[in-house]
Amino acid sequence: MLNIILCGAPGSGKGTQSEFIMKRYGLQHLSTGDVLRAEIASGSELGKQIDALISNGNLVPDEMMYGVIENYIANLPKHCKGTIFDGYPRTVAQAVAFTSLLKKYHMEAIMIDLLVDEQLLIQRLIERGKISGRADDNLNTIRHRIAVYHNQTEPIAHYYLHHGNYRCVNGNHNMEDVFLQITRIIDTATEQ
Ligand code: ADP
């Protein structure tokens, strides 16, 4: 089974690359952002609480995310070739919990970090905001999300580096070139 943790700042291209990886390798795609937005769209009480956090650019609590991921892993179909985890883990606590969860299910994952310059991230998110309709794609919230990323998510790179399954790609290039870098990582990892 090939599991990939796709990590990177908001606007780093996780969603786009997930689509490419999914098609090339036949993997499932779990975007925690999409799961949370679906909960908001359902209009539930929980959705309202999530909305208040997300639209201000904050993360939802680790325990809530753990529930989502555990439920996903426990219900994986037998034929599943693997999953792209897009947007999880996003804190060191989530990374630690995720490692134990994967171990419990005899699974492993490679972490691929999409590295993109801050100016480019802001530019891409502002462009996306014009069409996405996402409440969090406006300049103030974008700056806050990038700060949250630096403070809470970036440290997971060291965690994965220490655990030996860290890979990174230069995400400043065009989509095809970034994908090429990712395929090299995946192909090398699956050859072994
Ligand atoms: P992006 O990374 O481009 O900002 P996502 O769609 O991945 O967008 O996530 C949108 C929002 O959903 C995040 O800003 C955060 O509030 C919330 N979120 C997604 N995944 C997580 C997670 N693993 N832990 C906490 N909050 C999360």
mmCIF file of C-alpha atoms and ligand atoms in Angstrom:
data_model
loop_
_atom_site.group_PDB
_atom_site.id
_atom_site.type_symbol
_atom_site.label_atom_id
_atom_site.label_comp_id
_atom_site.label_asym_id
_atom_site.label_seq_id
_atom_site.Cartn_x
_atom_site.Cartn_y
_atom_site.Cartn_z
ATOM 1 C CA MET A 1 0.000 0.000 0.000
ATOM 2 C CA LEU A 2 1.274 3.444 -0.946
ATOM 3 C CA ASN A 3 0.297 6.201 1.468
ATOM 4 C CA ILE A 4 1.358 9.764 0.874
ATOM 5 C CA ILE A 5 1.138 12.702 3.221
ATOM 6 C CA LEU A 6 1.052 15.804 1.071
ATOM 7 C CA CYS A 7 2.172 18.751 3.107
ATOM 8 C CA GLY A 8 2.646 22.403 2.279
ATOM 9 C CA ALA A 9 1.436 25.902 3.021
ATOM 10 C CA PRO A 10 -1.991 27.087 1.899
ATOM 11 C CA GLY A 11 -1.711 27.662 -1.851
ATOM 12 C CA SER A 12 1.247 25.306 -2.252
ATOM 13 C CA GLY A 13 -0.685 23.143 -4.710
ATOM 14 C CA LYS A 14 -1.678 20.163 -2.557
ATOM 15 C CA GLY A 15 -5.130 19.864 -4.132
ATOM 16 C CA THR A 16 -3.835 20.092 -7.713
ATOM 17 C CA GLN A 17 -1.032 17.599 -7.135
ATOM 18 C CA SER A 18 -3.391 15.242 -5.276
ATOM 19 C CA GLU A 19 -5.553 15.067 -8.415
ATOM 20 C CA PHE A 20 -2.523 14.203 -10.568
ATOM 21 C CA ILE A 21 -1.220 11.588 -8.109
ATOM 22 C CA MET A 22 -4.671 10.039 -7.732
ATOM 23 C CA LYS A 23 -4.998 9.565 -11.491
ATOM 24 C CA ARG A 24 -1.462 8.274 -12.080
ATOM 25 C CA TYR A 25 -1.254 5.842 -9.162
ATOM 26 C CA GLY A 26 -4.926 4.956 -8.541
ATOM 27 C CA LEU A 27 -4.840 6.201 -4.962
ATOM 28 C CA GLN A 28 -7.694 7.529 -2.866
ATOM 29 C CA HIS A 29 -7.653 11.192 -1.856
ATOM 30 C CA LEU A 30 -8.568 12.433 1.593
ATOM 31 C CA SER A 31 -8.620 16.228 1.861
ATOM 32 C CA THR A 32 -9.374 17.212 5.452
ATOM 33 C CA GLY A 33 -10.282 20.710 4.221
ATOM 34 C CA ASP A 34 -12.939 19.170 1.938
ATOM 35 C CA VAL A 35 -14.269 16.995 4.784
ATOM 36 C CA LEU A 36 -14.585 20.060 7.023
ATOM 37 C CA ARG A 37 -16.205 22.159 4.288
ATOM 38 C CA ALA A 38 -18.732 19.342 3.689
ATOM 39 C CA GLU A 39 -19.592 19.398 7.400
ATOM 40 C CA ILE A 40 -20.107 23.181 7.197
ATOM 41 C CA ALA A 41 -22.297 22.770 4.098
ATOM 42 C CA SER A 42 -24.498 20.254 5.955
ATOM 43 C CA GLY A 43 -25.553 23.088 8.266
ATOM 44 C CA SER A 44 -24.972 21.002 11.426
ATOM 45 C CA GLU A 45 -24.102 22.503 14.830
ATOM 46 C CA LEU A 46 -20.612 21.051 14.483
ATOM 47 C CA GLY A 47 -20.383 22.624 11.024
ATOM 48 C CA LYS A 48 -21.127 26.043 12.515
ATOM 49 C CA GLN A 49 -18.329 25.668 15.059
ATOM 50 C CA ILE A 50 -15.937 24.554 12.326
ATOM 51 C CA ASP A 51 -16.968 27.472 10.120
ATOM 52 C CA ALA A 52 -16.118 29.978 12.853
ATOM 53 C CA LEU A 53 -12.584 28.549 13.045
ATOM 54 C CA ILE A 54 -11.878 28.027 9.352
ATOM 55 C CA SER A 55 -13.204 31.330 8.068
ATOM 56 C CA ASN A 56 -10.843 33.111 10.457
ATOM 57 C CA GLY A 57 -7.925 31.034 9.229
ATOM 58 C CA ASN A 58 -7.516 28.960 12.410
ATOM 59 C CA LEU A 59 -7.100 25.209 12.688
ATOM 60 C CA VAL A 60 -9.788 22.963 14.099
ATOM 61 C CA PRO A 61 -8.858 21.026 17.266
ATOM 62 C CA ASP A 62 -6.529 18.038 16.923
ATOM 63 C CA GLU A 63 -9.037 15.667 18.591
ATOM 64 C CA MET A 64 -11.686 16.502 16.034
ATOM 65 C CA MET A 65 -9.292 15.821 13.165
ATOM 66 C CA TYR A 66 -8.182 12.558 14.764
ATOM 67 C CA GLY A 67 -11.799 11.373 14.755
ATOM 68 C CA VAL A 68 -12.064 12.075 11.018
ATOM 69 C CA ILE A 69 -8.836 10.245 10.189
ATOM 70 C CA GLU A 70 -9.450 7.278 12.456
ATOM 71 C CA ASN A 71 -12.891 6.800 10.963
ATOM 72 C CA TYR A 72 -11.398 6.965 7.462
ATOM 73 C CA ILE A 73 -8.643 4.422 8.175
ATOM 74 C CA ALA A 74 -10.906 2.021 10.023
ATOM 75 C CA ASN A 75 -13.247 1.943 7.004
ATOM 76 C CA LEU A 76 -10.720 1.641 4.187
ATOM 77 C CA PRO A 77 -11.889 -0.793 1.501
ATOM 78 C CA LYS A 78 -9.786 -3.968 1.216
ATOM 79 C CA HIS A 79 -8.785 -3.274 -2.398
ATOM 80 C CA CYS A 80 -7.468 0.222 -1.561
ATOM 81 C CA LYS A 81 -4.063 0.837 -3.168
ATOM 82 C CA GLY A 82 -3.305 3.653 -0.749
ATOM 83 C CA THR A 83 -4.288 7.199 0.106
ATOM 84 C CA ILE A 84 -3.068 10.732 -0.395
ATOM 85 C CA PHE A 85 -3.549 12.530 2.907
ATOM 86 C CA ASP A 86 -3.982 16.154 1.878
ATOM 87 C CA GLY A 87 -4.041 18.564 4.813
ATOM 88 C CA TYR A 88 -3.359 16.046 7.579
ATOM 89 C CA PRO A 89 -1.315 16.050 9.756
ATOM 90 C CA ARG A 90 -1.048 19.793 10.268
ATOM 91 C CA THR A 91 0.473 19.947 13.755
ATOM 92 C CA VAL A 92 3.210 17.941 15.477
ATOM 93 C CA ALA A 93 0.591 16.444 17.830
ATOM 94 C CA GLN A 94 -1.389 15.280 14.791
ATOM 95 C CA ALA A 95 1.767 13.808 13.245
ATOM 96 C CA VAL A 96 2.569 11.838 16.418
ATOM 97 C CA ALA A 97 -1.007 10.547 16.691
ATOM 98 C CA PHE A 98 -1.055 9.669 12.992
ATOM 99 C CA THR A 99 2.168 7.640 13.231
ATOM 100 C CA SER A 100 0.630 5.522 16.014
ATOM 101 C CA LEU A 101 -2.618 5.109 14.118
ATOM 102 C CA LEU A 102 -0.843 3.960 10.954
ATOM 103 C CA LYS A 103 1.263 1.548 12.999
ATOM 104 C CA LYS A 104 -1.867 0.083 14.558
ATOM 105 C CA TYR A 105 -3.130 -0.717 11.047
ATOM 106 C CA HIS A 106 0.306 -1.910 9.824
ATOM 107 C CA MET A 107 0.545 0.994 7.426
ATOM 108 C CA GLU A 108 3.281 3.466 6.548
ATOM 109 C CA ALA A 109 3.409 6.787 4.721
ATOM 110 C CA ILE A 110 5.896 8.964 2.864
ATOM 111 C CA MET A 111 5.674 12.663 3.623
ATOM 112 C CA ILE A 112 6.080 14.932 0.584
ATOM 113 C CA ASP A 113 6.538 18.586 1.435
ATOM 114 C CA LEU A 114 5.661 21.177 -1.241
ATOM 115 C CA LEU A 115 7.958 24.148 -0.678
ATOM 116 C CA VAL A 116 6.754 27.446 -2.160
ATOM 117 C CA ASP A 117 7.925 31.039 -1.655
ATOM 118 C CA GLU A 118 5.602 33.181 0.420
ATOM 119 C CA GLN A 119 4.990 35.873 -2.210
ATOM 120 C CA LEU A 120 3.904 33.240 -4.698
ATOM 121 C CA LEU A 121 1.584 31.613 -2.141
ATOM 122 C CA ILE A 122 -0.168 34.910 -1.498
ATOM 123 C CA GLN A 123 -0.486 35.609 -5.215
ATOM 124 C CA ARG A 124 -1.962 32.163 -5.915
ATOM 125 C CA LEU A 125 -4.438 32.347 -3.023
ATOM 126 C CA ILE A 126 -5.677 35.776 -4.044
ATOM 127 C CA GLU A 127 -6.221 34.461 -7.574
ATOM 128 C CA ARG A 128 -7.999 31.375 -6.210
ATOM 129 C CA GLY A 129 -10.170 33.601 -4.020
ATOM 130 C CA LYS A 130 -11.622 35.250 -7.109
ATOM 131 C CA ILE A 131 -13.152 31.954 -8.202
ATOM 132 C CA SER A 132 -13.206 29.630 -5.150
ATOM 133 C CA GLY A 133 -15.746 31.596 -3.154
ATOM 134 C CA ARG A 134 -13.904 30.338 -0.046
ATOM 135 C CA ALA A 135 -14.392 32.613 2.946
ATOM 136 C CA ASP A 136 -10.736 32.112 3.923
ATOM 137 C CA ASP A 137 -9.251 33.217 0.574
ATOM 138 C CA ASN A 138 -8.965 36.943 1.349
ATOM 139 C CA LEU A 139 -5.744 38.829 2.076
ATOM 140 C CA ASN A 140 -6.078 39.180 5.869
ATOM 141 C CA THR A 141 -7.087 35.574 6.384
ATOM 142 C CA ILE A 142 -4.448 34.397 3.918
ATOM 143 C CA ARG A 143 -1.708 36.138 5.935
ATOM 144 C CA HIS A 144 -3.054 34.597 9.121
ATOM 145 C CA ARG A 145 -3.225 31.106 7.566
ATOM 146 C CA ILE A 146 0.373 31.405 6.404
ATOM 147 C CA ALA A 147 1.425 32.467 9.919
ATOM 148 C CA VAL A 148 -0.491 29.500 11.388
ATOM 149 C CA TYR A 149 1.300 27.296 8.860
ATOM 150 C CA HIS A 150 4.731 28.598 9.939
ATOM 151 C CA ASN A 151 3.960 28.230 13.641
ATOM 152 C CA GLN A 152 2.026 24.981 13.730
ATOM 153 C CA THR A 153 2.537 22.997 10.542
ATOM 154 C CA GLU A 154 6.107 23.679 9.414
ATOM 155 C CA PRO A 155 7.597 21.951 12.492
ATOM 156 C CA ILE A 156 6.208 18.624 11.281
ATOM 157 C CA ALA A 157 8.936 18.644 8.599
ATOM 158 C CA HIS A 158 11.512 18.084 11.363
ATOM 159 C CA TYR A 159 9.357 15.353 12.842
ATOM 160 C CA TYR A 160 9.254 13.434 9.541
ATOM 161 C CA LEU A 161 12.886 14.170 8.788
ATOM 162 C CA HIS A 162 13.751 12.585 12.106
ATOM 163 C CA HIS A 163 11.571 9.560 11.323
ATOM 164 C CA GLY A 164 13.227 9.097 7.922
ATOM 165 C CA ASN A 165 10.220 9.434 5.652
ATOM 166 C CA TYR A 166 10.570 13.090 4.672
ATOM 167 C CA ARG A 167 10.872 14.181 1.025
ATOM 168 C CA CYS A 168 10.501 17.656 -0.399
ATOM 169 C CA VAL A 169 9.902 19.211 -3.787
ATOM 170 C CA ASN A 170 10.332 22.716 -5.140
ATOM 171 C CA GLY A 171 6.729 23.836 -5.541
ATOM 172 C CA ASN A 172 7.566 27.167 -7.179
ATOM 173 C CA HIS A 173 7.537 25.618 -10.650
ATOM 174 C CA ASN A 174 4.581 24.939 -12.914
ATOM 175 C CA MET A 175 2.150 22.123 -12.060
ATOM 176 C CA GLU A 176 3.617 19.626 -14.537
ATOM 177 C CA ASP A 177 7.154 20.148 -13.306
ATOM 178 C CA VAL A 178 6.127 19.800 -9.655
ATOM 179 C CA PHE A 179 4.287 16.604 -10.541
ATOM 180 C CA LEU A 180 7.377 15.265 -12.281
ATOM 181 C CA GLN A 181 9.393 15.775 -9.086
ATOM 182 C CA ILE A 182 6.670 13.973 -7.116
ATOM 183 C CA THR A 183 6.555 11.016 -9.525
ATOM 184 C CA ARG A 184 10.313 10.588 -9.139
ATOM 185 C CA ILE A 185 9.933 10.367 -5.374
ATOM 186 C CA ILE A 186 7.024 7.926 -5.564
ATOM 187 C CA ASP A 187 8.641 5.755 -8.248
ATOM 188 C CA THR A 188 11.872 5.547 -6.278
ATOM 189 C CA ALA A 189 10.007 4.658 -3.104
ATOM 190 C CA THR A 190 7.943 1.948 -4.779
ATOM 191 C CA GLU A 191 10.906 0.400 -6.609
ATOM 192 C CA GLN A 192 12.512 -0.625 -3.330
HETATM 193 P P1 ADP B 1 -5.426 25.267 2.597
HETATM 194 O O1 ADP B 1 -4.367 24.378 3.132
HETATM 195 O O2 ADP B 1 -5.237 25.596 1.135
HETATM 196 O O3 ADP B 1 -5.655 26.491 3.418
HETATM 197 P P2 ADP B 1 -7.429 23.219 3.185
HETATM 198 O O4 ADP B 1 -8.620 23.016 2.341
HETATM 199 O O5 ADP B 1 -6.433 22.121 3.269
HETATM 200 O O6 ADP B 1 -6.818 24.566 2.637
HETATM 201 O O7 ADP B 1 -7.880 23.575 4.691
HETATM 202 C C1 ADP B 1 -8.754 24.655 4.959
HETATM 203 C C2 ADP B 1 -8.895 24.860 6.476
HETATM 204 O O8 ADP B 1 -9.425 23.661 7.100
HETATM 205 C C3 ADP B 1 -7.591 25.134 7.228
HETATM 206 O O9 ADP B 1 -7.200 26.483 7.187
HETATM 207 C C4 ADP B 1 -7.999 24.678 8.651
HETATM 208 O O10 ADP B 1 -8.777 25.646 9.291
HETATM 209 C C5 ADP B 1 -8.886 23.467 8.413
HETATM 210 N N1 ADP B 1 -8.126 22.194 8.450
HETATM 211 C C6 ADP B 1 -7.883 21.360 7.395
HETATM 212 N N2 ADP B 1 -7.143 20.306 7.786
HETATM 213 C C7 ADP B 1 -6.897 20.474 9.116
HETATM 214 C C8 ADP B 1 -6.171 19.744 10.113
HETATM 215 N N3 ADP B 1 -5.520 18.605 9.809
HETATM 216 N N4 ADP B 1 -6.136 20.220 11.380
HETATM 217 C C9 ADP B 1 -6.771 21.336 11.712
HETATM 218 N N5 ADP B 1 -7.467 22.099 10.848
HETATM 219 C C10 ADP B 1 -7.547 21.677 9.552
#
